[in-house]
Coordinates of N, CA and C in Angstrom, one line a residue:
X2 N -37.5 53.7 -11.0 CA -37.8 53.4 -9.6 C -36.5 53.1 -8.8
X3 N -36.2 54.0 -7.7 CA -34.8 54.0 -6.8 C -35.4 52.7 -5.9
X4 N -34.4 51.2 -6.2 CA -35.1 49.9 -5.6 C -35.0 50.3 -3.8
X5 N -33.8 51.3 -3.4 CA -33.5 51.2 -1.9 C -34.7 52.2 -1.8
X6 N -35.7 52.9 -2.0 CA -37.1 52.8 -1.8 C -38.1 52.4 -1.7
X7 N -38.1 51.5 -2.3 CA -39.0 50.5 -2.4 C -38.3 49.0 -2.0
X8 N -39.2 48.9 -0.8 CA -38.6 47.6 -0.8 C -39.2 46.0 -1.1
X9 N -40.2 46.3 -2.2 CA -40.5 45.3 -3.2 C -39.3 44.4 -3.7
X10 N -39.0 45.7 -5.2 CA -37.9 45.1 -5.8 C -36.5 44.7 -5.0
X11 N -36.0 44.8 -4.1 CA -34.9 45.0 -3.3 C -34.2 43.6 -3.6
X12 N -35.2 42.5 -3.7 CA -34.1 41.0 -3.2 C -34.1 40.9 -5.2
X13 N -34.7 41.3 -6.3 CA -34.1 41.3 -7.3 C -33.2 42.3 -7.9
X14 N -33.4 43.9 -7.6 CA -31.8 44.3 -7.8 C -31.1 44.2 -7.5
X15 N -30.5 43.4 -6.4 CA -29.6 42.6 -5.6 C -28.8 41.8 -6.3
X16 N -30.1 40.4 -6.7 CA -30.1 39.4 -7.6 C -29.2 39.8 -8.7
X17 N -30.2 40.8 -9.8 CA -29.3 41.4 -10.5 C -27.9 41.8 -10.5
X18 N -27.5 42.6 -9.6 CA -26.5 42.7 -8.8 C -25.6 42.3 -9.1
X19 N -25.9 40.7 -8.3 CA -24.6 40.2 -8.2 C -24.7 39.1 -8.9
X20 N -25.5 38.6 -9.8 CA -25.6 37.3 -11.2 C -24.7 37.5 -12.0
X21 N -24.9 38.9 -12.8 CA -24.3 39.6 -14.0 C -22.5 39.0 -13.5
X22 N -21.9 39.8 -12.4 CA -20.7 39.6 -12.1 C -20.2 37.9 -11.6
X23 N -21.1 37.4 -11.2 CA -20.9 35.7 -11.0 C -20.9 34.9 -12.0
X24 N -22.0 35.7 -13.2 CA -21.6 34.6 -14.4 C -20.2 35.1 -15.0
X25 N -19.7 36.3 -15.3 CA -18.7 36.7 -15.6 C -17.5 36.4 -14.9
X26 N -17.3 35.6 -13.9 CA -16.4 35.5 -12.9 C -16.7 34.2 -13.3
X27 N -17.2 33.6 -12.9 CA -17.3 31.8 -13.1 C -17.1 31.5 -14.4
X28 N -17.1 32.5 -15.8 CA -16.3 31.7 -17.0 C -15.1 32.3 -17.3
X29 N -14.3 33.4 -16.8 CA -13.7 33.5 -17.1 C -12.9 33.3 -16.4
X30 N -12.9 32.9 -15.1 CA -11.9 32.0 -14.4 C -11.8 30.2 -14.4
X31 N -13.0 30.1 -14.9 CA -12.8 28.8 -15.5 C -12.4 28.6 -16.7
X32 N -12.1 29.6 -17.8 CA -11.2 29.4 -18.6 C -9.9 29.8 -18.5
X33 N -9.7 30.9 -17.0 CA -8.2 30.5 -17.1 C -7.8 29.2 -16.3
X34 N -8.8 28.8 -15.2 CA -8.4 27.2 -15.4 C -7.7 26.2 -16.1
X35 N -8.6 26.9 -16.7 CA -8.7 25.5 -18.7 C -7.4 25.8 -19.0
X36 N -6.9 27.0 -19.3 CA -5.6 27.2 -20.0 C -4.2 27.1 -19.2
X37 N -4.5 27.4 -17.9 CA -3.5 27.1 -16.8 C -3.1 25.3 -17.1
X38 N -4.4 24.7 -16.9 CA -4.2 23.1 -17.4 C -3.6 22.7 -18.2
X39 N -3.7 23.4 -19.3 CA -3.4 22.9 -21.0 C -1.9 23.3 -21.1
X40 N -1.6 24.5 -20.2 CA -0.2 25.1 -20.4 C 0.5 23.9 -19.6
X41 N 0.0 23.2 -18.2 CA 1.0 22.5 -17.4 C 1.3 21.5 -18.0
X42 N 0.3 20.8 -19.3 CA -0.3 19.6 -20.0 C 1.1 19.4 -20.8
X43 N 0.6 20.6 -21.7 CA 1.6 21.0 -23.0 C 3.2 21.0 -22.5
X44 N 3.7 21.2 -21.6 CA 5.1 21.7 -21.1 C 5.7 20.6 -19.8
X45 N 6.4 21.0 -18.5 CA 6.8 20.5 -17.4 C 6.0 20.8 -17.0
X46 N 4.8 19.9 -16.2 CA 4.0 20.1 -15.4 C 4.9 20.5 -13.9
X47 N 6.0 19.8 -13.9 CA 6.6 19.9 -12.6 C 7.3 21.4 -12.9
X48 N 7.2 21.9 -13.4 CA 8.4 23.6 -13.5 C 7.6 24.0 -12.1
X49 N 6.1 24.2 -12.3 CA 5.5 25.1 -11.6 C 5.4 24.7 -10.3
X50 N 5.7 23.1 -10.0 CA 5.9 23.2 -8.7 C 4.7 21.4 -8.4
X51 N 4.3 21.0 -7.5 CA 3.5 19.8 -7.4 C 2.3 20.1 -6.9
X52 N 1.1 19.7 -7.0 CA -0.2 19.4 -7.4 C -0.8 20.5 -5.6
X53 N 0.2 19.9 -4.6 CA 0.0 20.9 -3.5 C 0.4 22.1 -2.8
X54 N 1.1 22.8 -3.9 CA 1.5 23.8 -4.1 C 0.5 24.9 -4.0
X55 N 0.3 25.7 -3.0 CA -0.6 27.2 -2.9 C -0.7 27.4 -4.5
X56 N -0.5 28.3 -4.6 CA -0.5 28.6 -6.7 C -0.9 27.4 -7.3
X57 N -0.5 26.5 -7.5 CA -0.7 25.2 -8.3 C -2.3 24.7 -8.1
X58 N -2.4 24.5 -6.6 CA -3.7 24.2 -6.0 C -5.0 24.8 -6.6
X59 N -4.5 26.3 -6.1 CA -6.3 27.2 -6.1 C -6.1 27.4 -8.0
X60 N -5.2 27.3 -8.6 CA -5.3 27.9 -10.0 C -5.7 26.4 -10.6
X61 N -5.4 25.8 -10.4 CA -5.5 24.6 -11.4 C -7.3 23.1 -11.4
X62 N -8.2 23.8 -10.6 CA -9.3 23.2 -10.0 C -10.6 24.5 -9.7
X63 N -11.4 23.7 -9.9 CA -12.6 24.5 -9.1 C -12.7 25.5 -7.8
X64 N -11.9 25.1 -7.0 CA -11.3 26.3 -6.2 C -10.9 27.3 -6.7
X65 N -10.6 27.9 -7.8 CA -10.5 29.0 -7.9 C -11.8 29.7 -8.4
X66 N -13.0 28.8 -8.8 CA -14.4 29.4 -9.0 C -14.6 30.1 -7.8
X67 N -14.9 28.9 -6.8 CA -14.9 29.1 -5.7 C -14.8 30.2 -4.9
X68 N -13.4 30.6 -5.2 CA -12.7 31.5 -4.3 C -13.0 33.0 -5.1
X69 N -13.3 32.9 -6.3 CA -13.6 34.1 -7.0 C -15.8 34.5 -6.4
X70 N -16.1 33.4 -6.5 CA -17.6 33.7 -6.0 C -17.9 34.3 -4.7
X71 N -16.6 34.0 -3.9 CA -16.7 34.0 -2.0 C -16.3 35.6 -2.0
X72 N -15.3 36.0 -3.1 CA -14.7 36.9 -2.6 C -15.6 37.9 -3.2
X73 N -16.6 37.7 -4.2 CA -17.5 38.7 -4.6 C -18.6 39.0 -3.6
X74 N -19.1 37.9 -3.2 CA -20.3 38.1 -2.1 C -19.6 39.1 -0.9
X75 N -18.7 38.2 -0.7 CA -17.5 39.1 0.6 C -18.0 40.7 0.3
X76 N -17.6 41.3 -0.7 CA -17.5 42.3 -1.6 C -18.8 43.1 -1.5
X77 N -19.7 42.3 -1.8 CA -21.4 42.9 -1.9 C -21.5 43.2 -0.7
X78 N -21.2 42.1 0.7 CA -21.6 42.5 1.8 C -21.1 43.6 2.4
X79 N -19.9 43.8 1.9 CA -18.7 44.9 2.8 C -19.2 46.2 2.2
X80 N -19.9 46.0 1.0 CA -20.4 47.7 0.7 C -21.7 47.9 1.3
X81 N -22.7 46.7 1.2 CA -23.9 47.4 2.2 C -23.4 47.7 3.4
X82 N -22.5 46.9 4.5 CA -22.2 47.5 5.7 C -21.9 48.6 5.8
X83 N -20.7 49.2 5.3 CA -19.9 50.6 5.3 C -20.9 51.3 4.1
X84 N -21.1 50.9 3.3 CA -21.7 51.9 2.2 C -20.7 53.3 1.6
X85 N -19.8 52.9 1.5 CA -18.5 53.4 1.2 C -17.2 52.5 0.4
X86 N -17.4 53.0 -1.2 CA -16.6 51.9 -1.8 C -15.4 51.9 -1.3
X87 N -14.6 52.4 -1.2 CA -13.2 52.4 -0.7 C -12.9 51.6 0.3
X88 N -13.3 52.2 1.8 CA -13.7 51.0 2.6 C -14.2 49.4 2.7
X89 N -15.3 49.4 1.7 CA -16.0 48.2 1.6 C -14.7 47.4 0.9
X90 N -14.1 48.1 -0.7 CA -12.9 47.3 -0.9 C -12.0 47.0 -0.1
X91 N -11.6 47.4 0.7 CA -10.6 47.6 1.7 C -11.3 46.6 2.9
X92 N -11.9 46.2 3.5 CA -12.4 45.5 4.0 C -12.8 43.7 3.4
X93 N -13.1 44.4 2.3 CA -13.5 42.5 1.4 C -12.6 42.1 1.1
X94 N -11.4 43.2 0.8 CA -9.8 42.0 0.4 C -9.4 42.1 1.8
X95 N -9.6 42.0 3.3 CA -8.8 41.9 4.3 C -9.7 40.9 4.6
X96 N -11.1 40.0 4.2 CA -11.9 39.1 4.7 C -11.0 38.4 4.1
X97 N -11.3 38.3 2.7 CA -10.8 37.4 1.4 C -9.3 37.0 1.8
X98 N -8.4 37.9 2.4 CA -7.0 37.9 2.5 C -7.3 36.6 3.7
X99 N -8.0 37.0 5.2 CA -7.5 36.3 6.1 C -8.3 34.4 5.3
X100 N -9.3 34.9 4.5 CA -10.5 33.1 4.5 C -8.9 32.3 3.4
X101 N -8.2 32.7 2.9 CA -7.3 32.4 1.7 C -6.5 31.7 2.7
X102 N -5.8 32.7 4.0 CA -4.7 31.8 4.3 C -5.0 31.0 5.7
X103 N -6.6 31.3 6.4 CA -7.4 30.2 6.9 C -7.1 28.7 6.3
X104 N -7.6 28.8 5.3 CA -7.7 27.6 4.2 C -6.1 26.9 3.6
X105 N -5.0 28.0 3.7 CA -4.3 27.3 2.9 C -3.3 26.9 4.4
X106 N -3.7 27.1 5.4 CA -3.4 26.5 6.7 C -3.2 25.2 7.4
X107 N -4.9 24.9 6.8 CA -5.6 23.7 7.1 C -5.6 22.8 6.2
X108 N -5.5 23.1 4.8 CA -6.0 22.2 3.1 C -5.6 20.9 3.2
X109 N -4.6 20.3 3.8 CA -4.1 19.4 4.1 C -4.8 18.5 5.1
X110 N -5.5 19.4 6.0 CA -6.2 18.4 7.0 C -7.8 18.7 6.6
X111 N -8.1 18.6 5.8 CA -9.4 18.7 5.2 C -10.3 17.4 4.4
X112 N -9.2 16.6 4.2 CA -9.5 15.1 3.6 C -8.3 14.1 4.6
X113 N -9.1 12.8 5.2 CA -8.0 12.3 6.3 C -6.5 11.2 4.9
X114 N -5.5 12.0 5.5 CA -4.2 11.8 4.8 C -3.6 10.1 5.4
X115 N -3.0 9.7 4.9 CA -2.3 8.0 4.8 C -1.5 8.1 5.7
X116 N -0.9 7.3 6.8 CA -0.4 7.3 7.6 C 0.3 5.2 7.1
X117 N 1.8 6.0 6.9 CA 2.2 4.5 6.6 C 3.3 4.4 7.3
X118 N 3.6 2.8 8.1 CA 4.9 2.3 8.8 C 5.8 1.7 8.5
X119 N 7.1 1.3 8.8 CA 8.1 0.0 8.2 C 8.8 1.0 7.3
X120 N 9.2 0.1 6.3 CA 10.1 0.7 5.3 C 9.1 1.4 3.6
X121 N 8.0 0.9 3.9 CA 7.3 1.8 3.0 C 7.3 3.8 3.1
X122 N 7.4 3.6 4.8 CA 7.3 5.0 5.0 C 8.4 6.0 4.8
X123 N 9.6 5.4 4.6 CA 11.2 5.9 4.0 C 10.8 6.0 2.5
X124 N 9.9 5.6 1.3 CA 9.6 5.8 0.2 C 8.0 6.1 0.1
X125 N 7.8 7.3 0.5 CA 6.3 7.2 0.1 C 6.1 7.5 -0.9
X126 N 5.0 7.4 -2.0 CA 4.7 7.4 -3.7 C 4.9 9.1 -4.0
X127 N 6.1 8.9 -5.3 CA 5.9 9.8 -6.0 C 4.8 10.9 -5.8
X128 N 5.1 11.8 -5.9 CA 4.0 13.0 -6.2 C 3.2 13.6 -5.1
X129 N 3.5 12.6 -3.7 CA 2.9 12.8 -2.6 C 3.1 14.1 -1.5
X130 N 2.5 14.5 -1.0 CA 2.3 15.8 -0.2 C 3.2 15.2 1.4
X131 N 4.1 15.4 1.8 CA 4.8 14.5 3.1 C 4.6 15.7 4.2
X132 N 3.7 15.3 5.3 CA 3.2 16.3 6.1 C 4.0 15.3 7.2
X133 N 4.2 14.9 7.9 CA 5.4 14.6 9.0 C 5.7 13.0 8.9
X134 N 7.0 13.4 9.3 CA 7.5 11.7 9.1 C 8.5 11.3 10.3
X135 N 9.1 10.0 10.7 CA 10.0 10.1 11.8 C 10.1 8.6 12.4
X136 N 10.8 8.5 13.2 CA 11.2 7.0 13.6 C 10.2 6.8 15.1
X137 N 10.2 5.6 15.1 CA 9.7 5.0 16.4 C 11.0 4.1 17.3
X138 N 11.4 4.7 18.8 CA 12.0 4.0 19.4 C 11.6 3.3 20.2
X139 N 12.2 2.3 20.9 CA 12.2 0.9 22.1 C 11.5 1.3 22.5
X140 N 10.8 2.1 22.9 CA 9.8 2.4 23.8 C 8.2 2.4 23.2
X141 N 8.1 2.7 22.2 CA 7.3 3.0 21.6 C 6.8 4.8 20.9
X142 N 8.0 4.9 21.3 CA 7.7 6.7 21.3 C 7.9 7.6 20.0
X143 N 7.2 7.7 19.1 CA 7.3 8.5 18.0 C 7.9 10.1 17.9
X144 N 9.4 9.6 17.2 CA 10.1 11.4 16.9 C 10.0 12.0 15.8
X145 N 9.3 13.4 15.6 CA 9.0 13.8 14.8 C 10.6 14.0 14.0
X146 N 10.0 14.1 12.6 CA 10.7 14.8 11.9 C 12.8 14.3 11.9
X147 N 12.1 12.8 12.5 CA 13.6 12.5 12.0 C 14.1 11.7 11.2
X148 N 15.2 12.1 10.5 CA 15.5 11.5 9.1 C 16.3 10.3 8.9
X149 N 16.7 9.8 10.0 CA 17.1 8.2 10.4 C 16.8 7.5 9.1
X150 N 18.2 6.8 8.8 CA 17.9 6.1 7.8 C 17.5 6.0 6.4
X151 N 16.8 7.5 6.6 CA 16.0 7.8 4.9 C 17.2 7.8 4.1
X152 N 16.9 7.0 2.8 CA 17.5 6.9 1.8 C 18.6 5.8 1.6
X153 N 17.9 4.6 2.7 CA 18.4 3.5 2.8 C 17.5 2.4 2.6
X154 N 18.3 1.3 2.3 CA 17.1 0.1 1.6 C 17.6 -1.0 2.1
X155 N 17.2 -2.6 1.9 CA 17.6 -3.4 1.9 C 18.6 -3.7 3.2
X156 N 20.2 -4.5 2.9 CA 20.7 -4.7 4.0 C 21.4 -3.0 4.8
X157 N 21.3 -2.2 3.8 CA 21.8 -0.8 4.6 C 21.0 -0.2 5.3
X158 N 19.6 -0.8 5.1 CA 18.8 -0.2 6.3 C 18.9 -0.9 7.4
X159 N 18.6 -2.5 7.3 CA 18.7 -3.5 8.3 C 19.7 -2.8 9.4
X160 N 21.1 -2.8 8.8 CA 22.3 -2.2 9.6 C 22.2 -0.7 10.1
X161 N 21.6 -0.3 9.4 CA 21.2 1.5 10.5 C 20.0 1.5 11.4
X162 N 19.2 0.3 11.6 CA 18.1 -0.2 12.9 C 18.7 -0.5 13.7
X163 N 19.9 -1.3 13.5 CA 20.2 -2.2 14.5 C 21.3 -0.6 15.2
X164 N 21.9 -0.2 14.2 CA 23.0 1.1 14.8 C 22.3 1.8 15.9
X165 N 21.0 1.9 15.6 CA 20.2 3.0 16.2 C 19.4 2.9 17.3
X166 N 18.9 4.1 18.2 CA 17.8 3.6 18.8 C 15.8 3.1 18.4
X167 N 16.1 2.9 17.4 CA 14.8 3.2 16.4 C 14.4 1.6 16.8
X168 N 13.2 1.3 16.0 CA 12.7 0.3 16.0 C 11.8 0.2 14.5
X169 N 11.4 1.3 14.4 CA 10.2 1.7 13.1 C 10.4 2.7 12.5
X170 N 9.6 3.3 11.4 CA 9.5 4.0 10.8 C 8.0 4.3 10.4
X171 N 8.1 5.8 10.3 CA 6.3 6.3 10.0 C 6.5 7.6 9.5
X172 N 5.6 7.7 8.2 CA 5.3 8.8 7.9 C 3.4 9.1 7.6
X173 N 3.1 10.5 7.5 CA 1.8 10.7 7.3 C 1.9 11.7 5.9
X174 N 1.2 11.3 5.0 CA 1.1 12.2 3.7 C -0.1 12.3 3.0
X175 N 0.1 13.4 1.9 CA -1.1 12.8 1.2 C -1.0 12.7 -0.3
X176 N -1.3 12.0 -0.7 CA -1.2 11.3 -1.6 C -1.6 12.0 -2.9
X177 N -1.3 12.6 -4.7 CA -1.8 12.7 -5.6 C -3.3 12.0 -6.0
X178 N -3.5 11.1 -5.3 CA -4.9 10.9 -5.1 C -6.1 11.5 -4.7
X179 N -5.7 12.8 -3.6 CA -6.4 13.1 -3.1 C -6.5 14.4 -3.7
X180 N -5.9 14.8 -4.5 CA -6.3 16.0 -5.2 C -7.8 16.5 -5.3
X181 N -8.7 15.8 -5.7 CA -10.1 15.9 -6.2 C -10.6 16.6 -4.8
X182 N -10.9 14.7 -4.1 CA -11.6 15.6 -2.7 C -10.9 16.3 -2.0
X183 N -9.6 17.0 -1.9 CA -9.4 18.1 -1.2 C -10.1 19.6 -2.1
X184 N -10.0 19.5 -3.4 CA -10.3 20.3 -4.2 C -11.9 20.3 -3.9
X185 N -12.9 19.3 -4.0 CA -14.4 19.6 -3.5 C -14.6 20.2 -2.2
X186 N -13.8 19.9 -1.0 CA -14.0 19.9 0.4 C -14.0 21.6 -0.1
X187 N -12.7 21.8 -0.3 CA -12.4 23.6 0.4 C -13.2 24.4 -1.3
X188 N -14.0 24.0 -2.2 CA -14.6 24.4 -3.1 C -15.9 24.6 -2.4
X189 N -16.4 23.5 -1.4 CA -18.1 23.6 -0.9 C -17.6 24.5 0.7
X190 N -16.5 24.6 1.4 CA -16.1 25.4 2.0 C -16.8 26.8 1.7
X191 N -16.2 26.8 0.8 CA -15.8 28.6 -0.1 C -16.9 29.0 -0.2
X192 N -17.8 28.3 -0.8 CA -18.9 28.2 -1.8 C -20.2 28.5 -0.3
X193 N -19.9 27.8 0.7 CA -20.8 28.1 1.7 C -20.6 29.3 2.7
X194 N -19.6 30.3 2.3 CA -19.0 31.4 2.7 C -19.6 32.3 1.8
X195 N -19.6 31.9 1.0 CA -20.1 32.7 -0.5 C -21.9 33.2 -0.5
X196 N -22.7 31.8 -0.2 CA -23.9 31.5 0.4 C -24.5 32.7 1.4
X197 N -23.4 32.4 2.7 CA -23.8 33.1 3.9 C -24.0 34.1 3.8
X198 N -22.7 35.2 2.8 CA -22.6 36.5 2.8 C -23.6 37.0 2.2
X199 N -24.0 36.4 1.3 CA -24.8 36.9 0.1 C -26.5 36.6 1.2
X200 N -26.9 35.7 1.9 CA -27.7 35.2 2.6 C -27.7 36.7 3.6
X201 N -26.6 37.2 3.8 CA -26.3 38.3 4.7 C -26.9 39.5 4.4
X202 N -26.5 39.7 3.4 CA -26.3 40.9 2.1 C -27.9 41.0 1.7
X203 N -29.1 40.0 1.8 CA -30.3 40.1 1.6 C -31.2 40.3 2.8
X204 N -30.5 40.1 3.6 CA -31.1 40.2 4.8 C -31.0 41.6 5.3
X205 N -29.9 42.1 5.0 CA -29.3 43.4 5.2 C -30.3 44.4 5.0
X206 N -30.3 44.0 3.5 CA -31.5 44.9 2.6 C -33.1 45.4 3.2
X207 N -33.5 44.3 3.6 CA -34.5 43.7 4.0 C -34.2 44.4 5.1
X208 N -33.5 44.2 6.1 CA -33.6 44.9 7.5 C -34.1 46.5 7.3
X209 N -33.3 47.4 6.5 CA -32.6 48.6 6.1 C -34.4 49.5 5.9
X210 N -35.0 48.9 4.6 CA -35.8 49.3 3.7 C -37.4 48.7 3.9
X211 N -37.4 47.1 4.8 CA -38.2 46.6 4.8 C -39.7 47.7 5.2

């Protein structure tokens, strides 16, 4: 039975479809997860770079399920529209290309980041993501991105306040803490991109053959 004639079967050779390739994508990228882990585990985790690192990020967490399930649906949908593989590939890696660097735009502002003042913010913790930092002068006026003072302590900071026009110090970062929930946020992101298309892609069918 040709299913795009009948449009009984249509929402389960679909199903079929696209299960087969999602369970195959969801273990075998969660085992290179697993091994990505164990390699960083085993060795310099730092060689490859820190926990917010593009590469580091989507390879080493659920996000890369994620992003492998989005880009499949992406995939399903772009061949029912055009109905032309070539194109449809050529279209799902230009969706997948722009939702990748959407996301790796924003990833940072997706869980709210620490915002610390005084001389804590000249040492923020080890391993931390530093998204802007900078002095506060007499006035009250925050300047980005200046480096006043950093890498001073004690009485050699005291003495570079008073040198200066500054009064404070402030940085905003995010913390090795936040690893997880940024990792859930842009995972149920993905995941609901993944949802839609495929929600798409049935509806499609359904329109087409109904």
């Amino acid at each position: 039975m040709d299913p795009v004639r009948h449009p009984g079967p249509l929402a389960r050779w679909l199903a079929a479809k696209l299960a087969v390739p999602a369970v195959l994508l969801t273990a075998g990228t969660t085992l290179a997860v697993l091994l990505c882990g164990w390699t960083r585990r085993a060795g310099d985790g730092e060689l490859a770079g820190g926990w917010f690192i593009t590469n580091v990020f989507i390879s080493s967490g659920p996000v890369a399920v994620a992003y492998a399930l989005a880009g499949l649906a992406l995939g399903a949908l772009a061949g029912l529209v055009l109905r032309r593989a070539l194109p449809a590939a050529a279209a799902a890696l230009a969706a997948a290309y722009v939702l990748h660097e959407v996301l790796d735009r924003f990833r940072m502002s997706l869980w709210p980041a620490v915002t610390t003042t005084g001389r804590a913010a000249l040492h923020v913790p080890y391993g931390s993501m530093l998204l802007e930092h900078g002095s506060v002068t007499a006035d009250g006026e925050r300047v980005n991105t200046s480096l006043a003072c950093v890498g001073t302590d004690g009485s050699a900071l005291d003495a570079c306040i008073r040198r200066g026009p500054w009064t404070d110090f402030w940085s905003t970062y995010q913390p090795r803490s936040h690893y997880w929930p940024l990792q859930l946020v842009e995972s149920g992101l993905l995941l609901t991109v993944a949802g839609l298309a495929t929600a798409a892609a049935f509806a499609l069918l359904r329109r087409r053959h109904g």
